[in-house]
Every structure is written in C-alpha cells, then in structure tokens.
C-alpha cells in the first residue's frame, strides 16, 4: 500500500461534524406535481411536492400507506439495483427511484418537503434527468419554513474534518476537508468506446447544478437492456427518458446534451444519494471535496453509513 493510501485512514464519526450555515431552513412556497412513467415499474405515477414545517425534513408518503418514509440513509435499501430505494422503518412502505428528485431538492435547498406518490411506489423518471424537477421547484418558489410554533430554524450542514474513504474492488468514494462543496467523479466503460473513460470536476451551487448537472440524463448500454428487463428492471425505460449507447454502433438517440453527459449524470445521482445524510431539515451533501470513481447507488449509500460509523471499511 502506498504512503498516500495509508494516509487515507478509515475514520468514521471523527471525520464528520455539523456547522451552522446562518441560513433559515426552507420549504416550497406552493405545491407542485409532475407525472410520468417509472423507470423500473413502467407504470405512470404522480409525485406531488408539498410545503413542510421546519425540522420535518424531506419525506415521502405513498398512496395507500399511512407511514412516512423519511429521506434518510437509514431507510435506504442496501440491495437496490439501478436506483435508490427507501423503505420505512417498519418496513411496510417503499418508494423507488428517488435519486433525481432528491438531487434537485438538495441542490436547490428544498430542506423540508412532503412528497406524495400516487398510482405506484416509484418517482416518475420524466426525461431521465433532474431538469424538470428543477423547473417544478422554481415554478413553486421557496420560502422560509416555520415549525409548529411559527418559528424559523437554522439550517445545519455536515462538514468533513478528516479524510475518509470506502473502496470496493477498483471502485471508491472518498471525501476530503474543503471550504466548499467540490465534486470529482470518474467513470470507465472500456467495452463501450463512445463512453470510455470520463472525468468531471465541479464546485456546486444552484446555478452550476441547474445548468451543468441537472440536464444530464440517465444512460444505459444497449447490449445489456434485455438482461435487465429479464430481471424485471427498466420496464419504463425508453429512448425518450434515457440515452442509449451500443458497444458497436455508438449512441442510438443523439445528440447528447454534453459530450460527458454520462459522467455528469453520475454526479447528479451522487448528490441525490448524499442528500440522505440530511436530518430534520439540515443540508445533506457534506462540505467537502468528494472524489468518486466507478461508484454507484450502493457504494454511495454505504459510504454514508461508513461516515456515520454504522459499518467499517472491512464490512
């Protein structure tokens, strides 16, 4: 092991602290809805975003279930292929494919929100990006959230104080102390030359997110489609809500919105998954330089568990 690798100690709780932002927690100023096909179920569902009280955080209510499903990492299912799935603490209520919506809410500072999901348990995929969620949130507007006493609450933010990492085979997520949010992400698809190796590096604010990250659509490899559908996945996937690349024929539905759109979409997913670190209306994404390579939803959420001391690097 190199000296640099040894320096990345497998720390957990000591790596994370919470700092005041000096900002009031926010919520939506009005309700807003979007309907569309669910990526995996193939069913048309509706997600209605509603204002919530300060301190309630972000949570889902699925039609027919009385239980709230808090958008917290403790509710993330460990084995959820090709999406992030949340399940209530009692295990009854479930909501799937939450990452794009949560990504937009985290980046645009929708700290408290009730999301009602009807006609199914999956968030609509829309065009495969977070762009329509950004537009919906901006159409609804934001305002300071109030608690049951009519008071505002200060927004807290997680902050990385020591380097921390988690690795599986040649995939990893690492976080380093930084004065602001900084994200570096790498992907590698050697068998799919049009994608190949890509890296994208960015700071994060609502303008950067809205113009450089949110429009990036989910992507898939054409030769893997039938295998995924045989496994009961991506029943709602189409050329209208994903960019599809063939190993031999290249992109089947060009043009791309960015030449590195797949890598940017991975950052979109990362922001949504890391939003699950939020509690009670706090910020979810930590103030840190987060570096990830060939990671996915499972490794993103396992990293958060590791950060919170719930699992060790060996586990």
Coordinates of C-alpha atoms in Angstrom, one line a residue:
X1 CA 0.0 0.0 0.0
X2 CA 1.3 3.4 -0.9
X3 CA 2.0 6.2 1.6
X4 CA -0.9 8.1 0.2
X5 CA -3.2 5.2 0.6
X6 CA -2.1 4.7 4.2
X7 CA -2.8 8.4 4.8
X8 CA -6.4 7.8 4.0
X9 CA -7.3 6.4 7.3
X10 CA -10.6 4.6 7.6
X11 CA -12.1 7.0 10.0
X12 CA -15.8 7.4 10.6
X13 CA -17.5 9.5 13.3
X14 CA -14.4 11.7 13.9
X15 CA -14.5 12.7 10.2
X16 CA -17.9 14.4 10.4
X17 CA -19.2 17.4 12.3
X18 CA -22.1 19.8 11.9
X19 CA -21.8 23.5 11.5
X20 CA -24.4 26.3 11.4
X21 CA -25.0 27.9 8.0
X22 CA -26.5 31.2 9.2
X23 CA -29.5 30.4 6.9
X24 CA -33.1 29.6 7.7
X25 CA -34.4 26.2 6.6
X26 CA -36.6 26.5 3.5
X27 CA -39.6 24.8 2.0
X28 CA -41.7 25.2 -1.1
X29 CA -43.9 28.3 -1.3
X30 CA -46.6 26.2 -3.1
X31 CA -47.5 22.7 -4.1
X32 CA -46.3 21.3 -7.5
X33 CA -46.9 18.0 -9.2
X34 CA -45.3 16.0 -12.0
X35 CA -46.5 12.8 -13.6
X36 CA -44.6 10.3 -15.8
X37 CA -43.5 6.7 -16.2
X38 CA -41.5 4.9 -13.5
X39 CA -38.2 3.6 -14.8
X40 CA -38.5 0.1 -13.4
X41 CA -42.2 -0.4 -12.9
X42 CA -43.2 1.0 -16.2
X43 CA -46.3 2.5 -14.5
X44 CA -47.4 6.1 -14.8
X45 CA -47.2 7.7 -11.4
X46 CA -47.5 11.2 -9.9
X47 CA -45.3 12.9 -7.4
X48 CA -46.8 15.9 -5.6
X49 CA -44.3 18.1 -3.7
X50 CA -45.9 20.0 -0.8
X51 CA -44.6 22.5 1.7
X52 CA -43.5 21.1 5.1
X53 CA -42.7 22.5 8.5
X54 CA -39.2 23.4 9.6
X55 CA -37.5 20.4 11.2
X56 CA -39.6 17.9 9.3
X57 CA -37.0 17.3 6.6
X58 CA -37.8 15.6 3.3
X59 CA -40.1 12.6 3.4
X60 CA -42.4 10.5 1.1
X61 CA -46.0 9.3 1.6
X62 CA -47.0 6.6 -0.8
X63 CA -50.7 6.3 -1.7
X64 CA -52.4 3.6 0.4
X65 CA -49.8 3.7 3.2
X66 CA -50.0 5.8 6.4
X67 CA -46.3 5.6 7.1
X68 CA -43.9 8.4 6.3
X69 CA -40.7 7.3 4.5
X70 CA -38.0 9.8 5.6
X71 CA -35.4 10.6 3.0
X72 CA -32.6 9.4 5.3
X73 CA -29.8 7.0 4.7
X74 CA -31.0 4.6 7.4
X75 CA -34.0 4.0 5.2
X76 CA -32.0 3.2 2.1
X77 CA -32.2 -0.4 0.9
X78 CA -28.7 -2.0 0.6
X79 CA -29.6 -4.1 -2.4
X80 CA -31.5 -1.9 -4.8
X81 CA -30.2 -2.4 -8.4
X82 CA -30.0 0.6 -10.7
X83 CA -31.8 3.0 -8.4
X84 CA -32.1 4.2 -4.8
X85 CA -35.0 2.7 -2.8
X86 CA -36.2 3.9 0.5
X87 CA -38.3 1.9 2.9
X88 CA -40.0 3.0 6.1
X89 CA -38.5 1.9 9.5
X90 CA -41.3 -0.6 10.0
X91 CA -40.6 -2.0 6.5
X92 CA -44.1 -1.5 5.2
X93 CA -43.9 1.5 2.9
X94 CA -41.5 1.7 0.0
X95 CA -40.6 4.3 -2.6
X96 CA -38.2 3.7 -5.5
X97 CA -36.0 5.8 -7.8
X98 CA -35.9 8.8 -5.5
X99 CA -32.4 10.0 -6.5
X100 CA -33.2 12.5 -9.3
X101 CA -35.9 14.3 -7.3
X102 CA -33.8 14.3 -4.1
X103 CA -30.8 15.6 -6.1
X104 CA -32.7 18.6 -7.3
X105 CA -34.2 19.3 -3.9
X106 CA -30.8 19.1 -2.2
X107 CA -29.1 21.4 -4.8
X108 CA -31.9 24.0 -4.7
X109 CA -32.2 23.9 -0.9
X110 CA -35.6 22.5 -0.5
X111 CA -34.8 21.5 3.0
X112 CA -38.3 20.4 4.1
X113 CA -40.8 18.8 1.8
X114 CA -43.7 16.3 1.8
X115 CA -43.7 14.2 -1.4
X116 CA -47.0 12.3 -2.0
X117 CA -46.6 9.5 -4.5
X118 CA -49.8 8.1 -6.2
X119 CA -50.6 5.3 -8.6
X120 CA -47.5 3.4 -7.7
X121 CA -44.4 3.5 -5.4
X122 CA -41.9 4.9 -7.9
X123 CA -41.0 8.5 -8.6
X124 CA -41.6 9.5 -12.3
X125 CA -38.5 9.3 -14.4
X126 CA -39.6 12.2 -16.6
X127 CA -36.8 12.8 -19.3
X128 CA -34.2 10.9 -17.3
X129 CA -32.6 13.9 -15.8
X130 CA -33.4 16.3 -13.0
X131 CA -34.1 19.3 -15.2
X132 CA -37.9 19.0 -15.0
X133 CA -37.7 18.8 -11.2
X134 CA -35.6 22.0 -11.2
X135 CA -38.2 23.7 -13.3
X136 CA -41.0 22.5 -11.0
X137 CA -39.2 23.7 -7.8
X138 CA -38.6 27.1 -9.4
X139 CA -42.2 27.4 -10.5
X140 CA -43.4 26.7 -6.9
X141 CA -40.8 29.0 -5.3
X142 CA -39.1 28.8 -2.0
X143 CA -39.8 30.4 1.4
X144 CA -38.5 30.2 5.0
X145 CA -40.0 27.2 6.7
X146 CA -41.7 27.6 10.1
X147 CA -42.1 25.0 12.8
X148 CA -45.3 24.3 14.8
X149 CA -44.6 27.4 16.9
X150 CA -44.3 29.6 13.8
X151 CA -40.5 29.9 14.3
X152 CA -37.7 29.6 11.8
X153 CA -35.0 27.1 12.4
X154 CA -31.4 27.5 11.3
X155 CA -30.1 25.1 8.7
X156 CA -27.1 23.0 9.7
X157 CA -24.6 21.5 7.3
X158 CA -22.4 18.4 7.6
X159 CA -18.7 19.1 7.3
X160 CA -15.8 16.6 6.6
X161 CA -13.0 17.2 9.1
X162 CA -10.7 14.3 8.2
X163 CA -10.1 12.3 5.0
X164 CA -12.4 9.3 4.8
X165 CA -12.8 6.7 2.1
X166 CA -14.6 3.5 1.2
X167 CA -13.4 1.1 -1.6
X168 CA -14.8 -2.0 -3.3
X169 CA -12.5 -3.6 -5.8
X170 CA -11.4 -0.8 -8.1
X171 CA -14.4 1.4 -7.2
X172 CA -14.2 4.0 -4.4
X173 CA -15.7 7.1 -2.8
X174 CA -13.5 9.4 -0.8
X175 CA -14.1 12.8 1.0
X176 CA -11.5 15.4 2.0
X177 CA -11.8 18.6 4.0
X178 CA -12.7 21.6 1.9
X179 CA -14.0 25.1 2.4
X180 CA -16.8 24.5 -0.1
X181 CA -18.5 21.6 -1.9
X182 CA -16.3 20.2 -4.6
X183 CA -17.0 17.1 -6.6
X184 CA -14.8 15.0 -8.8
X185 CA -16.2 11.9 -10.5
X186 CA -14.8 9.3 -12.8
X187 CA -16.3 6.5 -14.9
X188 CA -14.8 3.9 -17.2
X189 CA -16.5 1.8 -19.8
X190 CA -13.7 0.2 -21.8
X191 CA -16.0 -2.1 -23.7
X192 CA -18.1 0.9 -24.8
X193 CA -15.7 3.2 -26.7
X194 CA -18.2 6.1 -27.2
X195 CA -18.4 6.4 -23.4
X196 CA -14.9 5.2 -22.5
X197 CA -13.1 6.9 -19.6
X198 CA -14.6 10.2 -18.4
X199 CA -13.9 12.6 -15.5
X200 CA -15.9 15.7 -14.5
X201 CA -14.9 18.2 -11.8
X202 CA -17.1 20.9 -10.4
X203 CA -18.0 23.1 -7.5
X204 CA -21.7 23.2 -6.5
X205 CA -24.3 25.9 -6.2
X206 CA -27.8 26.1 -7.6
X207 CA -26.7 27.8 -10.8
X208 CA -24.0 25.3 -11.6
X209 CA -26.3 22.5 -10.7
X210 CA -29.1 23.8 -12.9
X211 CA -27.0 24.4 -16.0
X212 CA -24.2 21.8 -15.8
X213 CA -25.6 18.8 -13.8
X214 CA -29.4 18.7 -13.8
X215 CA -29.9 18.4 -17.6
X216 CA -27.7 15.2 -17.8
X217 CA -29.9 12.2 -18.5
X218 CA -29.6 8.6 -17.2
X219 CA -27.8 6.3 -19.7
X220 CA -27.6 2.6 -20.4
X221 CA -25.8 0.1 -22.6
X222 CA -28.0 -1.3 -25.4
X223 CA -26.5 -4.8 -25.2
X224 CA -27.5 -5.0 -21.5
X225 CA -31.1 -3.9 -22.0
X226 CA -32.7 -7.4 -22.5
X227 CA -30.8 -8.8 -19.5
X228 CA -32.1 -6.0 -17.3
X229 CA -35.6 -6.4 -18.5
X230 CA -35.5 -10.1 -17.9
X231 CA -34.6 -9.3 -14.3
X232 CA -37.7 -7.2 -14.0
X233 CA -35.9 -3.9 -14.3
X234 CA -36.2 -0.8 -16.6
X235 CA -39.7 -1.7 -17.8
X236 CA -40.3 2.0 -18.3
X237 CA -37.0 2.8 -19.9
X238 CA -37.1 4.2 -23.5
X239 CA -35.3 6.4 -25.9
X240 CA -37.4 9.3 -24.5
X241 CA -36.1 9.1 -21.0
X242 CA -32.5 7.7 -21.3
X243 CA -29.6 8.0 -23.6
X244 CA -28.7 4.6 -25.0
X245 CA -25.3 3.6 -26.2
X246 CA -24.3 0.5 -28.3
X247 CA -20.9 -1.1 -27.9
X248 CA -20.7 -1.3 -31.7
X249 CA -23.0 1.3 -33.1
X250 CA -22.5 4.2 -30.7
X251 CA -25.3 6.5 -29.4
X252 CA -28.7 5.4 -30.6
X253 CA -30.5 8.6 -29.8
X254 CA -28.2 11.6 -30.2
X255 CA -27.4 14.3 -29.7
X256 CA -26.0 14.3 -26.2
X257 CA -26.6 17.4 -24.1
X258 CA -22.9 17.3 -23.1
X259 CA -20.0 15.2 -24.5
X260 CA -19.5 13.8 -21.0
X261 CA -23.2 13.5 -20.2
X262 CA -22.9 10.0 -18.6
X263 CA -20.3 11.3 -16.1
X264 CA -22.3 14.4 -15.2
X265 CA -25.3 12.1 -14.6
X266 CA -23.3 10.1 -12.1
X267 CA -22.7 13.4 -10.2
X268 CA -26.5 14.1 -10.3
X269 CA -27.0 10.6 -8.7
X270 CA -24.3 11.2 -6.2
X271 CA -25.9 14.5 -5.0
X272 CA -29.3 12.7 -4.7
X273 CA -27.8 9.8 -2.7
X274 CA -25.7 12.0 -0.4
X275 CA -28.8 14.1 0.3
X276 CA -29.8 11.2 2.5
X277 CA -27.3 12.4 5.1
X278 CA -29.8 15.2 5.9
X279 CA -31.7 15.1 9.2
X280 CA -34.6 17.4 10.4
X281 CA -34.2 20.0 7.6
X282 CA -30.4 20.1 7.5
X283 CA -28.2 20.1 4.5
X284 CA -27.4 16.6 3.3
X285 CA -24.4 16.9 1.0
X286 CA -21.3 17.5 3.2
X287 CA -19.0 20.5 2.8
X288 CA -16.1 18.5 1.4
X289 CA -14.2 17.6 -1.7
X290 CA -15.9 14.3 -2.7
X291 CA -14.0 12.1 -5.2
X292 CA -15.7 9.0 -6.6
X293 CA -14.7 6.5 -9.2
X294 CA -16.9 3.9 -10.8
X295 CA -19.2 4.1 -7.8
X296 CA -23.0 3.6 -7.9
X297 CA -26.0 3.9 -5.7
X298 CA -25.0 1.1 -3.3
X299 CA -21.5 2.4 -2.7
X300 CA -22.7 6.0 -2.3
X301 CA -25.1 5.0 0.5
X302 CA -22.6 2.5 2.1
X303 CA -20.1 5.4 2.2
X304 CA -22.7 7.4 4.2
X305 CA -23.2 4.5 6.6
X306 CA -19.4 4.3 7.0
X307 CA -19.2 8.1 7.6
X308 CA -21.8 7.7 10.4
X309 CA -19.9 4.8 11.9
X310 CA -22.6 2.3 11.0
X311 CA -20.2 0.0 9.1
X312 CA -16.5 -0.4 8.9
X313 CA -14.4 -0.3 5.8
X314 CA -13.9 -4.1 6.0
X315 CA -17.6 -4.7 6.1

